[in-house]
Amino acid sequence: MMRTMILMGVATLALAGCLPKKDKAAENAATPESTQTETQALAPSAQNAVTFHCGSVVVRAAFDGQDKAVMMVGDQTYHLQSVVSASGAKYETAAGTAPAAMLWNKGDAAMANIPGHGELNCQAQGAKMGTPASMNPVPAQASLVQNTEWQVKMINDAAPVGDRPLTVRFDDQGRISGFSGCNRFTGAYDLNGDTLAIKADMAMTRMACLSDDAAQQETAFTQVLASMTQLQAQADGSLIMRNAQGQQIVLHVPPMQ
């Protein structure tokens, strides 16, 4: 009897040794190529990640500047997509995805809903709350920037003068347009992440300005506008455009009266 049991055990071990082992490469190949590419493209790294401190929880996030983000918390990765929000840039996991996660980025500040941690208030690493100049670069999401008429709030440190607001509009076909104080303008732009390029050959109407101040402001505004190279979101939902010389234009959407 004992001899029989020993022989059966040996046979079992031998059979187990013949079973095919799982091929790690095959497992990786089973992952959709598009998902692998997307993860690699947006994987938070030292170069493209924004780090948020949410109490004792550290969140790293990477944005594609369009409508996707990747949020990493510890060894967990959450793929998020943009949703409409009143201000800032809000990202959530797709409807029906479990566990659900959310990151609502407002420049220096953010709010995160992290599985296992709940809803947390966050602060961008190295940022000082309420100091726009110190905020970490956060790309202004194209889907939220486009097809909105933004009013010019500040040109460098000065508010525009005149009875009619200066405006800027980015459409979803690569066209920029607006009102510069006396005339309307139109041109082309490119937005890739927070990198902005406005083509220099903007067209303008030829209406005469009613005052020298208006004419000087229009010339200064259009020249600075054409030189903008960066577009970033602010905590209050406004946008800041900057050029290589540090000049800036602040855009906002005034509250409805």
GROMACS .gro file of N, CA, C and O in nm, residues 93-140:
model
  192
   93THR      N    1  -1.268   5.868  -1.380
   93THR     CA    2  -1.267   5.740  -1.449
   93THR      C    3  -1.395   5.729  -1.531
   93THR      O    4  -1.496   5.793  -1.502
   94ALA      N    5  -1.391   5.648  -1.635
   94ALA     CA    6  -1.507   5.633  -1.723
   94ALA      C    7  -1.627   5.580  -1.645
   94ALA      O    8  -1.612   5.506  -1.546
   95ALA      N    9  -1.746   5.619  -1.689
   95ALA     CA   10  -1.869   5.575  -1.622
   95ALA      C   11  -1.874   5.422  -1.616
   95ALA      O   12  -1.846   5.354  -1.715
   96GLY      N   13  -1.905   5.371  -1.499
   96GLY     CA   14  -1.914   5.227  -1.482
   96GLY      C   15  -1.784   5.160  -1.441
   96GLY      O   16  -1.782   5.042  -1.409
   97THR      N   17  -1.674   5.240  -1.441
   97THR     CA   18  -1.546   5.184  -1.400
   97THR      C   19  -1.538   5.173  -1.249
   97THR      O   20  -1.577   5.266  -1.176
   98ALA      N   21  -1.491   5.061  -1.199
   98ALA     CA   22  -1.474   5.042  -1.055
   98ALA      C   23  -1.330   4.999  -1.028
   98ALA      O   24  -1.274   4.916  -1.102
   99PRO      N   25  -1.266   5.058  -0.925
   99PRO     CA   26  -1.321   5.164  -0.840
   99PRO      C   27  -1.315   5.300  -0.910
   99PRO      O   28  -1.229   5.323  -0.994
  100ALA      N   29  -1.408   5.387  -0.875
  100ALA     CA   30  -1.414   5.520  -0.935
  100ALA      C   31  -1.310   5.611  -0.870
  100ALA      O   32  -1.284   5.603  -0.750
  101ALA      N   33  -1.248   5.696  -0.952
  101ALA     CA   34  -1.149   5.792  -0.902
  101ALA      C   35  -1.170   5.925  -0.974
  101ALA      O   36  -1.229   5.930  -1.082
  102MET      N   37  -1.123   6.033  -0.911
  102MET     CA   38  -1.143   6.167  -0.967
  102MET      C   39  -1.027   6.257  -0.927
  102MET      O   40  -0.972   6.245  -0.818
  103LEU      N   41  -0.989   6.346  -1.018
  103LEU     CA   42  -0.892   6.451  -0.989
  103LEU      C   43  -0.944   6.580  -1.048
  103LEU      O   44  -0.967   6.589  -1.168
  104TRP      N   45  -0.966   6.680  -0.963
  104TRP     CA   46  -1.016   6.810  -1.007
  104TRP      C   47  -0.905   6.911  -0.984
  104TRP      O   48  -0.881   6.957  -0.873
  105ASN      N   49  -0.836   6.944  -1.090
  105ASN     CA   50  -0.717   7.026  -1.083
  105ASN      C   51  -0.752   7.173  -1.101
  105ASN      O   52  -0.816   7.211  -1.200
  106LYS      N   53  -0.709   7.257  -1.005
  106LYS     CA   54  -0.736   7.400  -1.013
  106LYS      C   55  -0.608   7.480  -0.995
  106LYS      O   56  -0.603   7.579  -0.923
  107GLY      N   57  -0.501   7.435  -1.062
  107GLY     CA   58  -0.374   7.507  -1.054
  107GLY      C   59  -0.298   7.467  -0.930
  107GLY      O   60  -0.252   7.354  -0.916
  108ASP      N   61  -0.279   7.561  -0.835
  108ASP     CA   62  -0.210   7.531  -0.710
  108ASP      C   63  -0.285   7.428  -0.627
  108ASP      O   64  -0.225   7.349  -0.555
  109ALA      N   65  -0.417   7.431  -0.634
  109ALA     CA   66  -0.499   7.344  -0.551
  109ALA      C   67  -0.568   7.238  -0.637
  109ALA      O   68  -0.581   7.252  -0.758
  110ALA      N   69  -0.607   7.131  -0.571
  110ALA     CA   70  -0.680   7.025  -0.641
  110ALA      C   71  -0.765   6.951  -0.539
  110ALA      O   72  -0.745   6.963  -0.417
  111MET      N   73  -0.860   6.874  -0.590
  111MET     CA   74  -0.939   6.785  -0.508
  111MET      C   75  -0.932   6.648  -0.572
  111MET      O   76  -0.943   6.635  -0.694
  112ALA      N   77  -0.909   6.546  -0.492
  112ALA     CA   78  -0.896   6.411  -0.544
  112ALA      C   79  -0.989   6.317  -0.469
  112ALA      O   80  -1.004   6.328  -0.347
  113ASN      N   81  -1.052   6.228  -0.544
  113ASN     CA   82  -1.131   6.120  -0.485
  113ASN      C   83  -1.056   5.991  -0.515
  113ASN      O   84  -1.052   5.947  -0.629
  114ILE      N   85  -0.994   5.935  -0.412
  114ILE     CA   86  -0.903   5.821  -0.429
  114ILE      C   87  -0.961   5.699  -0.359
  114ILE      O   88  -0.993   5.706  -0.239
  115PRO      N   89  -0.979   5.589  -0.430
  115PRO     CA   90  -1.030   5.467  -0.367
  115PRO      C   91  -0.947   5.430  -0.243
  115PRO      O   92  -0.824   5.428  -0.247
  116GLY      N   93  -1.017   5.406  -0.134
  116GLY     CA   94  -0.951   5.372  -0.009
  116GLY      C   95  -0.914   5.490   0.076
  116GLY      O   96  -0.880   5.475   0.194
  117HIS      N   97  -0.921   5.611   0.018
  117HIS     CA   98  -0.886   5.733   0.093
  117HIS      C   99  -1.000   5.833   0.097
  117HIS      O  100  -1.001   5.923   0.182
  118GLY      N  101  -1.095   5.822   0.005
  118GLY     CA  102  -1.205   5.916   0.000
  118GLY      C  103  -1.167   6.045  -0.069
  118GLY      O  104  -1.070   6.052  -0.145
  119GLU      N  105  -1.241   6.150  -0.041
  119GLU     CA  106  -1.221   6.280  -0.104
  119GLU      C  107  -1.122   6.362  -0.024
  119GLU      O  108  -1.139   6.382   0.096
  120LEU      N  109  -1.015   6.410  -0.091
  120LEU     CA  110  -0.908   6.481  -0.023
  120LEU      C  111  -0.881   6.614  -0.091
  120LEU      O  112  -0.892   6.627  -0.213
  121ASN      N  113  -0.845   6.714  -0.010
  121ASN     CA  114  -0.797   6.841  -0.063
  121ASN      C  115  -0.646   6.831  -0.082
  121ASN      O  116  -0.574   6.779   0.004
  122CYS      N  117  -0.598   6.883  -0.195
  122CYS     CA  118  -0.458   6.864  -0.231
  122CYS      C  119  -0.393   6.998  -0.265
  122CYS      O  120  -0.460   7.095  -0.298
  123GLN      N  121  -0.260   6.999  -0.257
  123GLN     CA  122  -0.182   7.117  -0.293
  123GLN      C  123  -0.067   7.073  -0.381
  123GLN      O  124   0.001   6.974  -0.353
  124ALA      N  125  -0.043   7.148  -0.489
  124ALA     CA  126   0.066   7.115  -0.580
  124ALA      C  127   0.199   7.132  -0.510
  124ALA      O  128   0.219   7.225  -0.432
  125GLN      N  129   0.291   7.040  -0.535
  125GLN     CA  130   0.421   7.044  -0.471
  125GLN      C  131   0.495   7.171  -0.508
  125GLN      O  132   0.504   7.209  -0.623
  126GLY      N  133   0.547   7.240  -0.407
  126GLY     CA  134   0.624   7.361  -0.429
  126GLY      C  135   0.539   7.484  -0.450
  126GLY      O  136   0.592   7.593  -0.470
  127ALA      N  137   0.407   7.471  -0.446
  127ALA     CA  138   0.319   7.585  -0.470
  127ALA      C  139   0.282   7.654  -0.340
  127ALA      O  140   0.275   7.593  -0.235
  128LYS      N  141   0.260   7.782  -0.348
  128LYS     CA  142   0.210   7.859  -0.235
  128LYS      C  143   0.068   7.898  -0.265
  128LYS      O  144   0.039   7.961  -0.366
  129MET      N  145  -0.021   7.860  -0.178
  129MET     CA  146  -0.163   7.883  -0.205
  129MET      C  147  -0.189   8.031  -0.226
  129MET      O  148  -0.142   8.116  -0.151
  130GLY      N  149  -0.264   8.061  -0.333
  130GLY     CA  150  -0.303   8.199  -0.360
  130GLY      C  151  -0.197   8.281  -0.430
  130GLY      O  152  -0.211   8.400  -0.447
  131THR      N  153  -0.086   8.217  -0.472
  131THR     CA  154   0.020   8.289  -0.543
  131THR      C  155   0.032   8.233  -0.683
  131THR      O  156   0.104   8.136  -0.706
  132PRO      N  157  -0.040   8.290  -0.780
  132PRO     CA  158  -0.043   8.233  -0.915
  132PRO      C  159   0.094   8.215  -0.976
  132PRO      O  160   0.119   8.119  -1.046
  133ALA      N  161   0.187   8.307  -0.952
  133ALA     CA  162   0.317   8.298  -1.016
  133ALA      C  163   0.395   8.176  -0.972
  133ALA      O  164   0.490   8.135  -1.038
  134SER      N  165   0.360   8.118  -0.858
  134SER     CA  166   0.436   8.005  -0.807
  134SER      C  167   0.375   7.872  -0.843
  134SER      O  168   0.427   7.768  -0.805
  135MET      N  169   0.263   7.870  -0.914
  135MET     CA  170   0.197   7.743  -0.940
  135MET      C  171   0.276   7.654  -1.034
  135MET      O  172   0.348   7.701  -1.119
  136ASN      N  173   0.267   7.524  -1.012
  136ASN     CA  174   0.329   7.429  -1.103
  136ASN      C  175   0.263   7.440  -1.239
  136ASN      O  176   0.142   7.463  -1.247
  137PRO      N  177   0.339   7.423  -1.349
  137PRO     CA  178   0.276   7.429  -1.481
  137PRO      C  179   0.172   7.319  -1.498
  137PRO      O  180   0.202   7.202  -1.483
  138VAL      N  181   0.049   7.357  -1.525
  138VAL     CA  182  -0.057   7.262  -1.549
  138VAL      C  183  -0.119   7.294  -1.684
  138VAL      O  184  -0.171   7.404  -1.703
  139PRO      N  185  -0.112   7.203  -1.780
  139PRO     CA  186  -0.165   7.234  -1.912
  139PRO      C  187  -0.311   7.276  -1.908
  139PRO      O  188  -0.390   7.218  -1.835
  140ALA      N  189  -0.344   7.377  -1.985
  140ALA     CA  190  -0.483   7.419  -1.996
  140ALA      C  191  -0.551   7.327  -2.095
  140ALA      O  192  -0.520   7.326  -2.213
   0.00000   0.00000   0.00000
